[in-house]
Coordinates of C-alpha atoms in Angstrom, one line a residue:
Chain A
M292 CA 13.7 -6.4 41.3
E293 CA 14.1 -7.7 37.8
K294 CA 12.1 -5.5 34.9
Y295 CA 10.2 -7.8 32.5
Y296 CA 8.2 -7.1 29.5
I297 CA 5.5 -9.4 28.2
G298 CA 4.5 -10.0 24.5
V299 CA 0.7 -11.6 24.1
D300 CA -0.7 -13.2 21.0
I301 CA -4.4 -13.7 21.4
G302 CA -5.6 -16.4 19.0
G303 CA -9.0 -18.1 18.3
T304 CA -8.2 -21.0 20.5
S305 CA -5.1 -20.1 22.3
I306 CA -3.4 -17.2 23.7
K307 CA 0.6 -17.2 23.5
L308 CA 2.4 -15.3 26.0
G309 CA 6.3 -14.4 26.4
M310 CA 8.1 -12.9 29.1
F311 CA 10.9 -10.9 27.6
S312 CA 14.1 -9.0 29.4
R313 CA 14.9 -5.2 28.7
A314 CA 17.3 -6.6 26.1
G315 CA 14.5 -8.5 24.3
Q316 CA 15.6 -11.7 25.1
L317 CA 12.9 -14.5 25.3
L318 CA 13.0 -15.6 28.9
E319 CA 10.1 -17.9 29.0
K320 CA 7.0 -18.5 27.1
W321 CA 3.8 -20.3 27.7
E322 CA 0.1 -20.8 26.3
I323 CA -3.3 -20.5 28.3
A324 CA -6.8 -21.2 26.5
T325 CA -9.0 -18.7 24.9
R326 CA -12.5 -18.5 26.3
A327 CA -14.2 -17.0 23.6
E328 CA -17.9 -17.3 25.1
D329 CA -20.1 -14.6 26.6
E330 CA -18.5 -12.0 24.2
G331 CA -15.0 -12.9 25.2
V332 CA -15.3 -11.0 28.5
N333 CA -12.8 -13.5 30.3
I334 CA -9.9 -13.0 28.1
L335 CA -8.5 -10.1 29.1
P336 CA -8.7 -11.1 32.9
D337 CA -7.2 -14.5 31.9
V338 CA -4.4 -12.8 30.4
V339 CA -3.7 -10.8 33.4
A340 CA -4.2 -13.3 35.9
S341 CA -1.7 -15.4 34.0
I342 CA 0.9 -12.5 33.8
E343 CA 0.7 -12.0 37.5
E344 CA 1.3 -15.6 38.3
K345 CA 4.4 -15.3 36.2
R346 CA 5.3 -12.2 37.8
A347 CA 5.1 -13.6 41.2
E348 CA 7.1 -16.5 40.4
K349 CA 10.0 -14.6 39.3
D350 CA 9.0 -11.6 41.9
G351 CA 9.8 -9.1 39.4
N352 CA 8.0 -5.9 37.9
I353 CA 6.4 -5.8 34.5
I354 CA 7.3 -2.7 32.8
G355 CA 5.5 -3.0 29.5
I356 CA 3.0 -5.5 27.6
G357 CA 2.6 -5.7 23.8
V358 CA -0.7 -7.6 22.7
G359 CA -1.6 -8.7 19.2
V360 CA -5.3 -9.4 18.5
P361 CA -7.2 -11.1 15.5
G362 CA -9.0 -8.0 14.1
P363 CA -8.8 -4.5 13.1
I364 CA -7.2 -2.3 15.9
T365 CA -6.8 1.6 15.6
D366 CA -3.6 3.0 16.8
D367 CA -5.1 3.9 20.3
G368 CA -6.0 0.6 20.9
M369 CA -9.7 0.5 20.1
V370 CA -11.0 -2.8 18.4
L371 CA -13.7 -2.5 15.9
K372 CA -14.9 -6.0 15.7
C373 CA -13.1 -9.1 16.6
A374 CA -15.1 -12.1 15.1
N375 CA -12.9 -15.0 16.2
I376 CA -13.0 -14.2 20.0
N377 CA -16.3 -12.5 19.9
W378 CA -15.3 -9.3 21.0
P379 CA -17.4 -6.2 20.9
M380 CA -16.1 -2.7 19.9
F381 CA -14.0 -1.4 23.1
N382 CA -10.6 0.2 23.8
V383 CA -8.3 -3.0 24.5
R384 CA -5.4 -0.6 25.6
N385 CA -7.6 1.3 28.3
R386 CA -9.1 -2.0 29.6
L387 CA -5.5 -3.7 30.2
V388 CA -4.2 -0.4 32.0
E389 CA -7.1 -0.4 34.1
L390 CA -6.6 -4.4 34.8
T391 CA -2.7 -4.2 35.4
G392 CA -1.9 -0.5 36.5
V393 CA 1.0 -1.1 33.6
G394 CA 1.3 2.2 31.8
K395 CA 3.2 0.9 28.7
V396 CA 0.4 -1.0 27.0
K397 CA 0.3 -1.2 23.2
I398 CA -2.1 -3.0 21.1
G399 CA -2.1 -4.2 17.4
N400 CA -3.5 -6.3 14.8
D401 CA -2.0 -10.0 15.1
A402 CA -0.8 -10.2 11.5
N403 CA 0.7 -6.6 11.6
V404 CA 2.4 -7.6 14.8
A405 CA 3.7 -10.7 13.8
A406 CA 5.3 -8.8 10.5
L407 CA 7.0 -6.8 13.4
G408 CA 8.4 -9.6 15.2
E409 CA 9.6 -11.4 11.9
M410 CA 11.4 -8.1 11.2
W411 CA 13.0 -7.9 14.4
K412 CA 14.0 -11.4 14.9
G413 CA 12.9 -13.3 12.2
G414 CA 13.3 -13.6 8.1
G415 CA 13.0 -9.9 8.0
R416 CA 16.0 -9.0 10.0
G417 CA 18.2 -6.1 8.5
Y418 CA 15.3 -4.7 6.6
D419 CA 13.5 -1.7 7.7
S420 CA 10.5 -1.7 5.5
I421 CA 8.6 -5.4 4.6
V422 CA 5.4 -6.8 3.8
M423 CA 4.8 -10.1 5.2
V424 CA 2.1 -12.4 3.9
T425 CA 0.9 -15.3 6.3
L426 CA -0.6 -18.1 4.4
G427 CA -2.5 -20.1 6.6
T428 CA -6.1 -21.0 6.7
G429 CA -6.8 -17.8 5.4
V430 CA -4.1 -15.3 4.2
G431 CA -3.0 -12.5 6.4
G432 CA -0.4 -9.7 5.8
G433 CA 1.3 -6.8 7.9
V434 CA 3.0 -3.8 6.3
I435 CA 6.1 -2.4 8.2
L436 CA 7.3 1.1 6.8
G437 CA 10.4 2.8 8.2
G438 CA 10.4 0.3 11.1
K439 CA 6.9 1.0 11.9
M440 CA 3.6 -1.3 11.6
L441 CA 1.0 0.3 9.1
T442 CA -2.5 0.3 11.1
G443 CA -4.5 2.3 8.7
S444 CA -7.3 4.6 9.1
K445 CA -9.7 2.0 10.0
G446 CA -7.0 -0.5 11.7
A447 CA -7.3 -2.7 8.3
A448 CA -4.0 -2.0 6.4
G449 CA -2.2 -4.8 5.5
E450 CA -5.6 -7.1 4.9
I451 CA -4.0 -8.3 1.7
G452 CA -5.8 -11.7 1.9
H453 CA -8.7 -9.6 0.5
I454 CA -7.2 -7.7 -2.4
T455 CA -9.2 -8.9 -5.5
V456 CA -7.1 -11.0 -7.9
N457 CA -9.8 -12.5 -10.1
P458 CA -12.6 -10.4 -10.7
D459 CA -14.2 -13.4 -12.6
E460 CA -14.5 -15.5 -9.7
T461 CA -17.8 -17.2 -9.4
E462 CA -17.5 -18.6 -5.8
V463 CA -17.7 -16.3 -2.8
C464 CA -15.1 -15.7 -0.1
G465 CA -15.5 -15.8 3.6
C466 CA -15.7 -11.9 3.7
G467 CA -18.6 -12.0 1.3
K468 CA -16.6 -10.5 -1.9
R469 CA -15.4 -12.8 -4.8
G470 CA -11.9 -13.3 -6.1
C471 CA -10.0 -12.8 -2.9
L472 CA -6.4 -13.7 -3.0
E473 CA -7.3 -15.7 0.2
Q474 CA -9.3 -18.0 -2.3
Y475 CA -6.4 -19.4 -4.2
S476 CA -3.3 -18.7 -2.0
S477 CA -4.4 -20.0 1.4
A478 CA -4.0 -23.7 2.8
T479 CA -7.8 -24.0 2.0
G480 CA -7.6 -21.9 -1.2
I481 CA -4.8 -24.4 -2.7
V482 CA -6.9 -27.2 -1.9
R483 CA -9.9 -25.8 -3.5
I484 CA -8.2 -25.1 -6.8
A485 CA -6.7 -28.7 -6.6
K486 CA -9.9 -30.6 -6.0
K487 CA -11.4 -28.5 -8.9
E488 CA -10.3 -30.5 -12.0
L489 CA -8.4 -32.9 -9.9
R490 CA -6.7 -35.4 -12.8
E491 CA -6.9 -39.3 -12.4
D492 CA -3.2 -39.4 -13.6
S493 CA -2.2 -37.4 -10.3
S494 CA -0.6 -38.6 -7.3
L495 CA -3.2 -36.4 -5.2
A496 CA -6.2 -38.5 -6.8
S497 CA -5.2 -41.3 -4.5
L498 CA -5.8 -39.4 -1.4
K499 CA -8.7 -39.8 0.8
E500 CA -8.2 -35.8 1.7
I501 CA -5.9 -33.5 0.1
T502 CA -4.0 -30.9 2.2
A503 CA -1.9 -27.9 1.0
K504 CA 1.4 -29.9 2.1
D505 CA 0.3 -33.0 -0.1
I506 CA 0.2 -30.6 -3.0
F507 CA 3.5 -29.3 -2.6
D508 CA 5.2 -32.7 -1.6
A509 CA 3.6 -33.9 -5.1
A510 CA 5.0 -30.7 -6.7
K511 CA 8.5 -31.2 -5.5
E512 CA 7.9 -34.8 -7.0
E513 CA 7.5 -33.2 -10.2
D514 CA 3.6 -34.5 -10.4
P515 CA 2.6 -32.4 -13.2
Y516 CA -1.0 -31.7 -11.9
A517 CA 0.4 -30.7 -8.6
L518 CA 2.7 -28.5 -10.3
S519 CA 0.1 -26.8 -12.5
V520 CA -1.9 -26.0 -8.8
V521 CA 1.4 -24.6 -7.3
E522 CA 1.5 -22.3 -10.5
K523 CA -1.9 -21.2 -10.2
F524 CA -1.4 -20.7 -6.5
A525 CA 1.8 -18.4 -7.3
E526 CA 0.2 -16.7 -10.1
Y527 CA -2.4 -15.0 -7.9
L528 CA 0.1 -14.7 -4.9
G529 CA 2.6 -12.9 -7.3
L530 CA -0.1 -10.8 -9.0
A531 CA -1.2 -9.5 -5.5
L532 CA 2.5 -8.8 -4.1
G533 CA 3.3 -6.8 -7.6
N534 CA 0.1 -4.9 -6.9
I535 CA 1.2 -4.3 -3.4
A536 CA 4.9 -3.2 -4.4
Q537 CA 3.5 -0.6 -6.9
V538 CA 1.5 1.0 -3.7
V539 CA 4.3 0.5 -0.9
D540 CA 7.4 -0.4 -2.7
P541 CA 9.0 -2.4 0.2
E542 CA 12.6 -3.5 0.5
A543 CA 11.3 -7.1 0.9
F544 CA 8.6 -9.7 1.3
V545 CA 8.6 -12.0 4.0
I546 CA 6.2 -15.3 3.3
G547 CA 4.9 -17.0 6.6
G548 CA 2.2 -19.4 7.9
G549 CA 1.6 -23.0 7.7
V550 CA 1.9 -23.1 3.9
S551 CA 5.1 -21.4 3.8
R552 CA 6.6 -24.6 5.6
A553 CA 6.8 -25.9 1.9
G554 CA 10.1 -24.1 1.7
D555 CA 11.7 -22.6 -1.5
I556 CA 9.3 -23.9 -3.9
I557 CA 7.0 -21.2 -2.8
I558 CA 9.3 -18.3 -3.2
N559 CA 10.9 -19.9 -6.4
H560 CA 7.3 -19.9 -8.0
I561 CA 6.1 -16.5 -6.7
E562 CA 9.1 -14.6 -8.1
K563 CA 8.3 -15.1 -11.7
Y564 CA 4.8 -13.9 -11.5
Y565 CA 5.9 -11.0 -9.4
N566 CA 8.4 -9.7 -11.7
N567 CA 5.6 -10.1 -14.6
N568 CA 3.4 -7.7 -12.7
V569 CA 5.7 -4.7 -11.6
M570 CA 7.3 -2.1 -13.4
F571 CA 10.8 -2.1 -14.1
A572 CA 12.1 -0.2 -10.9
L573 CA 10.4 -2.7 -8.7
R574 CA 11.6 -6.1 -9.8
D575 CA 13.6 -8.4 -8.2
K576 CA 12.9 -7.8 -4.6
D577 CA 14.0 -10.0 -2.0
F578 CA 11.7 -12.8 -1.0
R579 CA 12.4 -14.5 2.5
L580 CA 10.6 -17.3 4.6
A581 CA 9.6 -16.4 8.0
E582 CA 11.7 -18.1 10.9
L583 CA 9.7 -17.4 14.1
G584 CA 6.9 -19.9 13.2
N585 CA 4.1 -19.3 16.0
D586 CA 6.5 -17.2 18.1
A587 CA 6.4 -14.2 15.8
G588 CA 3.3 -12.7 17.4
I589 CA 4.9 -12.5 21.0
Y590 CA 8.0 -11.2 19.6
G591 CA 6.1 -8.4 17.5
A592 CA 3.9 -7.7 20.5
V593 CA 6.8 -7.2 23.0
R594 CA 8.6 -5.2 20.3
M595 CA 6.0 -2.3 20.4
V596 CA 6.7 -1.8 23.9
L597 CA 10.3 -2.3 24.0
Chain B
M379 CA 15.2 40.7 4.8
E380 CA 12.1 38.9 3.8
K381 CA 12.4 35.1 4.2
Y382 CA 11.1 32.9 1.0
Y383 CA 10.4 29.6 0.3
I384 CA 10.2 28.0 -3.2
G385 CA 8.2 25.1 -4.3
V386 CA 9.2 24.0 -7.8
D387 CA 7.2 21.3 -10.1
I388 CA 9.7 20.0 -13.0
G389 CA 7.6 18.7 -15.8
G390 CA 8.7 17.5 -19.4
T391 CA 7.8 20.4 -21.2
S392 CA 7.6 23.4 -18.4
I393 CA 8.9 23.9 -15.1
K394 CA 6.6 25.6 -12.3
L395 CA 7.8 27.7 -9.8
G396 CA 6.2 29.3 -6.6
M397 CA 7.3 31.7 -4.1
F398 CA 5.8 31.3 -0.7
S399 CA 5.8 33.1 2.6
R400 CA 6.8 31.4 5.9
A401 CA 3.0 31.0 6.4
G402 CA 2.6 29.1 3.2
Q403 CA 0.9 31.7 1.3
L404 CA 1.7 31.8 -2.3
L405 CA 2.9 35.2 -3.1
E406 CA 3.8 34.6 -6.6
K407 CA 4.0 32.0 -9.3
W408 CA 5.6 31.5 -12.9
E409 CA 6.9 29.1 -15.2
I410 CA 9.9 28.5 -17.3
A411 CA 10.6 26.0 -20.1
T412 CA 12.2 22.7 -19.6
R413 CA 15.4 22.0 -21.5
A414 CA 15.5 18.5 -21.4
E415 CA 18.4 18.0 -24.3
D416 CA 21.7 16.9 -23.3
E417 CA 20.6 14.8 -20.7
G418 CA 18.6 17.5 -19.0
V419 CA 22.2 19.3 -17.7
N420 CA 20.6 22.8 -18.0
I421 CA 17.2 22.1 -15.8
L422 CA 18.7 22.6 -12.4
P423 CA 21.1 25.8 -13.7
D424 CA 17.8 27.0 -15.4
V425 CA 15.8 26.7 -12.0
V426 CA 18.6 28.0 -9.8
A427 CA 19.0 31.1 -12.1
S428 CA 15.2 31.6 -12.2
I429 CA 14.8 31.6 -8.6
E430 CA 17.5 34.1 -8.1
E431 CA 16.3 36.5 -10.4
K432 CA 13.1 36.3 -8.6
R433 CA 14.9 36.7 -5.3
A434 CA 17.1 39.6 -6.5
E435 CA 13.5 41.4 -7.5
K436 CA 12.0 40.9 -4.1
D437 CA 15.6 41.6 -2.2
G438 CA 14.9 38.8 0.2
N439 CA 16.3 35.7 1.3
I440 CA 15.5 32.0 0.3
I441 CA 15.3 29.7 3.1
G442 CA 14.0 26.6 1.7
I443 CA 13.6 24.9 -1.9
G444 CA 11.2 21.9 -2.3
V445 CA 11.3 20.2 -5.9
G446 CA 8.9 17.8 -7.4
V447 CA 10.6 15.7 -10.3
P448 CA 8.9 13.3 -12.9
G449 CA 10.2 9.9 -11.7
P450 CA 11.0 7.7 -9.0
I451 CA 13.4 9.5 -6.1
T452 CA 14.7 8.1 -2.9
D453 CA 14.4 9.9 0.5
D454 CA 17.8 11.4 0.3
G455 CA 17.0 12.9 -3.3
M456 CA 18.7 10.2 -5.7
V457 CA 17.0 10.5 -9.0
L458 CA 17.1 6.8 -10.5
K459 CA 16.0 7.5 -13.9
C460 CA 13.8 10.3 -15.3
A461 CA 12.8 9.4 -18.6
N462 CA 10.7 12.6 -19.3
I463 CA 13.7 14.9 -18.8
N464 CA 16.5 12.6 -19.6
W465 CA 18.2 12.7 -16.5
P466 CA 20.9 10.0 -15.5
M467 CA 21.4 8.8 -12.1
F468 CA 22.5 11.6 -9.8
N469 CA 21.7 13.1 -6.2
V470 CA 19.3 16.3 -6.9
R471 CA 19.4 17.4 -3.5
N472 CA 23.2 17.5 -3.2
R473 CA 23.5 19.1 -6.6
L474 CA 21.1 21.9 -5.7
V475 CA 22.4 22.6 -2.5
E476 CA 25.7 23.1 -4.1
L477 CA 24.1 25.3 -6.9
T478 CA 22.3 27.4 -4.6
G479 CA 23.8 27.3 -1.0
V480 CA 20.5 26.7 0.6
G481 CA 20.7 24.3 3.2
K482 CA 16.9 23.2 3.2
V483 CA 16.5 21.4 0.1
K484 CA 13.9 18.4 -0.4
I485 CA 13.1 16.5 -3.5
G486 CA 10.1 14.2 -4.1
N487 CA 8.4 12.2 -7.1
D488 CA 5.8 14.6 -8.6
A489 CA 3.0 12.7 -7.7
N490 CA 3.8 12.1 -4.4
V491 CA 4.4 15.8 -4.1
A492 CA 1.1 16.7 -5.9
A493 CA -0.6 14.4 -3.4
L494 CA 1.1 16.4 -0.3
G495 CA 0.0 19.8 -1.9
E496 CA -3.6 18.6 -2.2
M497 CA -3.8 17.4 1.5
W498 CA -2.4 20.4 2.7
K499 CA -4.5 23.3 0.8
G500 CA -6.6 21.0 -1.9
G501 CA -9.3 18.6 -1.9
G502 CA -7.6 16.5 0.8
R503 CA -7.8 19.2 3.4
G504 CA -8.8 17.9 6.9
Y505 CA -7.2 14.5 6.4
D506 CA -3.8 12.9 7.5
S507 CA -3.8 10.0 5.2
I508 CA -4.8 9.9 1.5
V509 CA -4.2 8.3 -1.6
M510 CA -4.3 10.8 -4.5
V511 CA -4.9 9.2 -8.0
T512 CA -3.9 11.6 -10.9
L513 CA -5.7 10.8 -14.2
G514 CA -3.8 12.4 -17.1
T515 CA -2.3 11.1 -20.4
G516 CA -1.0 8.2 -17.8
V517 CA -2.2 7.6 -14.3
G518 CA 0.1 8.7 -11.5
G519 CA -0.5 8.2 -7.7
G520 CA 0.8 9.6 -4.4
V521 CA 0.5 7.8 -1.0
I522 CA 0.3 10.2 2.2
L523 CA 0.4 8.3 5.6
G524 CA 0.3 10.0 8.8
G525 CA 1.0 13.3 6.9
K526 CA 3.9 12.0 5.3
M527 CA 4.8 11.2 1.5
L528 CA 5.4 7.6 1.0
T529 CA 8.7 7.1 -1.1
G530 CA 9.4 3.3 -0.8
S531 CA 12.7 1.7 -0.9
K532 CA 13.4 2.5 -4.7
G533 CA 11.3 5.7 -4.9
A534 CA 8.4 3.8 -6.5
A535 CA 5.6 3.8 -3.9
G536 CA 2.3 5.0 -5.2
E537 CA 3.2 4.0 -9.0
I538 CA -0.6 2.9 -8.8
G539 CA -0.8 3.4 -12.8
H540 CA 1.0 0.2 -13.1
I541 CA -1.1 -1.9 -10.7
T542 CA -2.5 -5.1 -12.8
V543 CA -6.1 -5.0 -13.3
N544 CA -6.5 -6.9 -16.2
P545 CA -4.3 -10.0 -16.1
D546 CA -6.0 -11.0 -19.7
E547 CA -5.2 -8.1 -21.5
T548 CA -3.4 -8.5 -24.9
E549 CA -2.2 -5.0 -25.7
V550 CA 1.2 -3.9 -23.7
C551 CA 1.0 -0.8 -21.6
G552 CA 4.0 1.7 -22.0
C553 CA 5.6 0.2 -18.9
G554 CA 5.9 -2.8 -20.9
K555 CA 3.7 -5.1 -19.0
R556 CA -0.1 -5.7 -19.8
G557 CA -3.4 -5.0 -17.9
C558 CA -1.8 -1.9 -16.5
L559 CA -4.6 0.3 -14.7
E560 CA -3.6 3.0 -16.7
Q561 CA -4.4 1.0 -20.0
Y562 CA -8.1 1.8 -19.0
S563 CA -8.6 4.9 -16.9
S564 CA -6.0 7.5 -17.8
A565 CA -7.1 9.8 -20.6
T566 CA -5.6 7.9 -23.6
G567 CA -6.9 4.5 -21.9
I568 CA -10.5 5.8 -21.7
V569 CA -10.2 6.7 -25.5
R570 CA -8.6 3.3 -26.3
I571 CA -11.6 1.5 -24.6
A572 CA -14.0 3.7 -26.5
K573 CA -12.6 3.4 -29.7
K574 CA -12.3 -0.6 -29.6
E575 CA -16.2 -1.3 -30.1
L576 CA -17.4 2.0 -31.2
R577 CA -21.1 1.8 -31.6
E578 CA -22.7 3.7 -34.8
D579 CA -25.5 4.7 -32.7
S580 CA -23.3 6.7 -30.1
S581 CA -23.0 10.4 -30.6
L582 CA -19.1 9.6 -30.0
A583 CA -19.1 7.9 -33.7
S584 CA -19.9 11.3 -35.5
L585 CA -16.6 12.8 -33.8
K586 CA -13.2 13.1 -36.1
E587 CA -11.3 12.4 -32.7
I588 CA -12.5 11.3 -29.6
T589 CA -11.0 12.6 -26.2
A590 CA -11.8 11.8 -22.7
K591 CA -13.8 15.1 -22.2
D592 CA -16.1 14.1 -25.1
I593 CA -16.7 10.7 -23.5
F594 CA -17.8 12.3 -20.2
D595 CA -19.7 15.0 -21.6
A596 CA -21.9 12.2 -23.8
A597 CA -22.1 10.0 -20.8
K598 CA -23.9 12.9 -19.1
E599 CA -25.9 13.4 -21.8
E600 CA -27.0 9.6 -21.2
D601 CA -25.7 8.3 -24.3
P602 CA -25.6 4.7 -23.8
Y603 CA -22.4 3.6 -25.1
A604 CA -20.5 6.6 -23.5
L605 CA -22.1 5.2 -20.3
S606 CA -20.7 1.8 -20.9
V607 CA -17.0 3.0 -21.7
V608 CA -17.5 5.2 -18.2
E609 CA -18.6 2.0 -16.5
K610 CA -15.5 -0.2 -18.0
F611 CA -13.3 3.0 -16.7
A612 CA -14.8 3.0 -13.4
E613 CA -14.6 -0.8 -12.9
Y614 CA -10.7 -0.8 -13.2
L615 CA -10.0 2.0 -11.1
G616 CA -12.6 1.1 -8.4
L617 CA -10.8 -2.3 -8.4
A618 CA -7.3 -0.8 -8.4
L619 CA -8.5 1.9 -5.5
G620 CA -10.2 -1.2 -3.6
N621 CA -6.8 -3.1 -3.9
I622 CA -4.9 -0.1 -2.8
A623 CA -7.1 0.2 0.2
Q624 CA -6.6 -3.6 1.5
V625 CA -3.1 -2.6 1.7
V626 CA -2.8 1.0 3.2
D627 CA -6.4 1.8 4.5
P628 CA -6.4 5.5 3.9
E629 CA -8.7 8.0 5.2
A630 CA -9.5 9.3 1.9
F631 CA -8.8 9.2 -2.1
V632 CA -8.4 12.4 -3.7
I633 CA -8.8 12.2 -7.8
G634 CA -7.0 14.7 -9.8
G635 CA -5.4 15.2 -13.3
G636 CA -7.3 16.2 -16.5
V637 CA -9.8 13.4 -16.6
S638 CA -10.7 14.7 -13.1
R639 CA -12.5 17.7 -14.5
A640 CA -15.2 15.7 -15.8
G641 CA -16.4 16.0 -12.0
D642 CA -18.8 14.2 -9.7
I643 CA -19.5 11.5 -12.3
I644 CA -16.1 10.2 -11.9
I645 CA -16.6 9.6 -8.2
N646 CA -20.3 8.6 -8.7
H647 CA -19.1 5.8 -11.0
I648 CA -15.9 4.6 -8.9
E649 CA -17.8 4.2 -5.5
K650 CA -19.8 1.4 -6.3
Y651 CA -17.0 -0.6 -7.8
Y652 CA -14.7 0.3 -5.0
N653 CA -17.2 -0.8 -2.5
N654 CA -17.4 -4.3 -4.6
N655 CA -13.7 -4.8 -4.3
V656 CA -13.2 -4.2 -0.2
M657 CA -13.6 -6.1 2.7
F658 CA -16.3 -4.5 5.1
A659 CA -14.3 -2.5 7.3
L660 CA -13.0 -0.4 4.4
R661 CA -16.3 0.4 2.6
D662 CA -17.6 3.8 2.5
K663 CA -14.6 5.8 2.1
D664 CA -14.4 9.6 1.3
F665 CA -13.8 10.6 -2.3
R666 CA -12.6 13.8 -3.5
L667 CA -11.7 16.0 -6.6
A668 CA -8.5 17.5 -6.6
E669 CA -8.7 21.5 -6.2
L670 CA -5.5 22.8 -6.9
G671 CA -5.2 21.8 -10.5
N672 CA -1.5 22.5 -12.2
D673 CA -0.6 24.1 -8.8
A674 CA -0.6 20.9 -6.6
G675 CA 3.0 20.6 -7.5
I676 CA 4.5 23.8 -6.2
Y677 CA 2.1 23.5 -3.0
G678 CA 3.5 20.2 -1.9
A679 CA 6.9 20.9 -3.1
V680 CA 7.4 23.9 -0.8
R681 CA 5.5 21.8 1.9
M682 CA 8.3 19.6 2.3
V683 CA 10.4 22.5 3.4
L684 CA 8.1 24.5 5.5

């Protein structure tokens, strides 16, 4: 019988699954809904039933399952708090082994897992140590050093969205503190900046609702106000990435998430501020755009067990 | 014949050496002067001659040599630039193997090596992942994750003295950029802050020359101005350590260097600002004072080869 490996990426609204060959080829991918009610008690059984259905179809054996979850996870698979899916504290790895009988099960934080996926098959190919920044509704991050995900002692390594970049900020971040990177460089953050002192002569002023994409599109058209907003976005992001480099000195940064679809304009703007905020030995790092989009999670998840 | 292991800590003015047993016991320590002239060409031969002299005295064999050097070093022992001792770029490890015939030779950055020493036998005992901060003339740092020193792709991991903590700073740091942690939380940095708006009613105003020790001593005596200077020092240090935790999530921070001799007052002041600058999962980390003083380097150096 064929041997299969499964990558699972659990999100707040949907769960992505991928079936892979031993050689790491994606054979099939699919999604199921996330049932987050009742402390998310149905989530793992739903995942297991969906995997079993696919396995029966293919008449094969599942050898390994890797899972990315949206919260801090320790190396042995203990989830500490998973706000998005209402999970209480429990050992996800042990529970999944119980439910499936599969011995090779690994659990990781979703952002770390996506970083691993991008290094394996995406924008980070060819590197051994990267920091991935995911610019979405929030700002997530994943640190890979010497080919391995950095988990941290409380499962909170790579939470770079909550690096303080502006101690003078007065508005409060979702995490409860002030001046977090996420308040400036996420999709919602850049819109927040844009709305603050929106100038009448900007093309953005005519829009009913402003999105991150609108801002980058206007900046590409040389709208001066939109450009100034992108500069602010890049200033804080460059500062944060510079400070990260001073700590872990990666080979490259990989920029992903919805905001990164704006493309090279992001990298071009970040690099200047990055170089201003690092010592000489750390200048001119490689900056790459992520390539796997929403599949980074299933690639990285399966990579943990391949 | 007895088997010995040597730890070497190369500094700008002196080189510290330690002879250790296989079990990691320090048998003897001594120092020689650093001859930094002529691109530091005499340094390694001086080290080798001094080790050989000690070896002959003891009539034993040298099995391993670990060396800490004051600059960025790659994992394979290549020094990129060593300003303090005028070294050009060369492979320190290979050169030392040539000169000694000893096969087990490892080279590390001095701050990383000191961190390893403190984790092994000092303030970081019992932990597996720590960030050490050395508050001396400058601010150095070392990151140990899962028991291993983090070197970084350019040998510049843990250079936390040059994390930008104040983007609005107008004075330039020794590294050429502005607003580095070192400009506030080193021995020279805290004196710089104190002198800036020195108040006449402070006991510090009567001193001919102010040192970091004077400031902490006055703060312990509840001198309001000295206390405000210590607050500033701690505010920037707490911010930097918070941002470091968001990236690597260590178990503990170990604070060393000359400034740390001020004792618990440092930790008490840092913790508040640290907790204000991290997300919930990262609060209330352990903060420890370093214990090995100037011997941290030889302990850490030998630890690399034991």
